[in-house]
mmCIF file of C-alpha atoms in Angstrom:
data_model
loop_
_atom_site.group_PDB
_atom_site.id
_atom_site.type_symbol
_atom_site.label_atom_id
_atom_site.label_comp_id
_atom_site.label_asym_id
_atom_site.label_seq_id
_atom_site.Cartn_x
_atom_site.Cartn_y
_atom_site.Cartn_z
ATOM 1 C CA UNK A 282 60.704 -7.040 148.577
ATOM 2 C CA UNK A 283 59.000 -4.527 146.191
ATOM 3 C CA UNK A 284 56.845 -3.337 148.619
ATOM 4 C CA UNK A 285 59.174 -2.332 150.791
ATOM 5 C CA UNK A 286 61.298 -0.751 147.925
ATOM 6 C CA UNK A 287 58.436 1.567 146.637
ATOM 7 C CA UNK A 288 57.991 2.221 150.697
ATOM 8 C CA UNK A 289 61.136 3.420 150.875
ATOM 9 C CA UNK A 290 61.007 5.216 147.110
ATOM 10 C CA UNK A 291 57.623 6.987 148.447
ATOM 11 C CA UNK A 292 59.287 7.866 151.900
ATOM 12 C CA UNK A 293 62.970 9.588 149.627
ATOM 13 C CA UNK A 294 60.317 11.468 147.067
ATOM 14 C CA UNK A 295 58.055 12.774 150.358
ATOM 15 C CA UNK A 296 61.478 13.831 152.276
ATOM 16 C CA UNK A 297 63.057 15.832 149.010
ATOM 17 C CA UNK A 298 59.376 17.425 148.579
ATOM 18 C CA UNK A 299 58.616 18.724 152.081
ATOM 19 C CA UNK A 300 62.412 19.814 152.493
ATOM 20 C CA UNK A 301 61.601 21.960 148.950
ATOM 21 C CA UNK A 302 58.370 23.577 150.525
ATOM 22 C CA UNK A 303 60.567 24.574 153.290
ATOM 23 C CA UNK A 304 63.305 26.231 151.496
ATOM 24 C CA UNK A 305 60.614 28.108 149.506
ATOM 25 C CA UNK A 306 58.511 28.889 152.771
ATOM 26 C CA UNK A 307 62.084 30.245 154.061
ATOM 27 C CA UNK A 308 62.917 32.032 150.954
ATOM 28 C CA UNK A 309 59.042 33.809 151.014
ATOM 29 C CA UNK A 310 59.650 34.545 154.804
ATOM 30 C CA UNK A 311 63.469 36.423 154.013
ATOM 31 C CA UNK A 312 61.376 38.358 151.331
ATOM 32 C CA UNK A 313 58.380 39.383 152.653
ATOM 33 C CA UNK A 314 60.640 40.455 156.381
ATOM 34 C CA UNK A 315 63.182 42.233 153.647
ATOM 35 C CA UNK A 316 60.024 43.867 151.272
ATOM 36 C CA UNK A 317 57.412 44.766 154.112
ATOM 37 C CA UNK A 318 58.721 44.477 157.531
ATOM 38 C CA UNK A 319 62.104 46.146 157.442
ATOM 39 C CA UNK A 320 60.948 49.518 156.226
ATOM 40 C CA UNK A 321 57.958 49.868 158.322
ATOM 41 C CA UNK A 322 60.358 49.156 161.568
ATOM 42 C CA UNK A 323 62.408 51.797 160.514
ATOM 43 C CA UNK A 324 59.920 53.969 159.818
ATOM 44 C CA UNK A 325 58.391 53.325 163.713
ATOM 45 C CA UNK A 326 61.528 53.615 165.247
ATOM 46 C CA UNK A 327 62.188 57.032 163.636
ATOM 47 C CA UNK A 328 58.300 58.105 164.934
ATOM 48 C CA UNK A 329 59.150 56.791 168.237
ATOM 49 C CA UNK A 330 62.498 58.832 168.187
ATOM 50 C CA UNK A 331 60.556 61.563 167.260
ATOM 51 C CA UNK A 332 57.682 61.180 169.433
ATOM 52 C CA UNK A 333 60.031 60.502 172.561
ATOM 53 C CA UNK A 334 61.863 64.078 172.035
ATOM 54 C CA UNK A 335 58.472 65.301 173.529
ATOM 55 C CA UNK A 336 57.470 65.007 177.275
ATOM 56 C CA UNK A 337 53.479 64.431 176.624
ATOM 57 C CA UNK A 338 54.344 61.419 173.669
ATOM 58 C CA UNK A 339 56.650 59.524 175.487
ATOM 59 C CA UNK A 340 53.975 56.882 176.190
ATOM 60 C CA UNK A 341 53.195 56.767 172.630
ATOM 61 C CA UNK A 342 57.195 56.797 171.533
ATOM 62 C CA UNK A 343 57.260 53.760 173.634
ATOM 63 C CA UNK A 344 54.718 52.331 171.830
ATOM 64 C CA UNK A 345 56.274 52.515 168.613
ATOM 65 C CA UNK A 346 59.266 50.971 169.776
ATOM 66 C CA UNK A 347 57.726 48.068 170.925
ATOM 67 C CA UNK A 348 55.938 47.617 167.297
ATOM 68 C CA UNK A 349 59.787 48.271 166.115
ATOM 69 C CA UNK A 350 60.175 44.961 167.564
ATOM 70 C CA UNK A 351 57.362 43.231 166.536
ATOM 71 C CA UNK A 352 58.177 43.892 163.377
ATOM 72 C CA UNK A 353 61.460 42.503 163.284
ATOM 73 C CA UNK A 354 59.948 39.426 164.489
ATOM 74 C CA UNK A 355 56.644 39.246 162.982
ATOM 75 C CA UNK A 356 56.623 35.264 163.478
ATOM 76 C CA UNK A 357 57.546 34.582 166.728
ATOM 77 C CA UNK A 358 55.233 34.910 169.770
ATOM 78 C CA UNK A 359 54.912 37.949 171.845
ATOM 79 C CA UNK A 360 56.595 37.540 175.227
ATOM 80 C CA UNK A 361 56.030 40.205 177.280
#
């Protein structure tokens, strides 16, 4: 009968600290996207604006567009 309560005590404690390191790996995601991510895709997108205005870097206006993208989801797999 103990056993299995300090099982199940050991199984809450585990379950409250893993859903913690999640909420703080989500909060630390949110921030770095907000800090780091978020002004270097606007930044690219207002290259590749730029850079599409010209016939010869089109190609590379593209380009930045794409990163535009991959920066707005720098955690999800490239599917091309």
């Amino acid at each position: 009968m103990i056993t299995a309560l300090l099982i199940f005590t050991f199984l809450i404690v585990f379950l409250i600290v893993s859903l913690c390191f999640h909420l703080a790996g989500g909060i630390l995601k949110l921030a770095f996207k907000l800090l780091i991510c978020l002004p270097c895709a606007i930044l690219c997108g207002v290259l590749g604006l730029l850079f599409c205005c010209t016939l010869i870097l089109i190609p590379l206006g593209i380009a930045c567009f794409k990163l535009t993208g991959y920066l707005l989801c720098p955690f999800k797999a490239c599917v091309i």
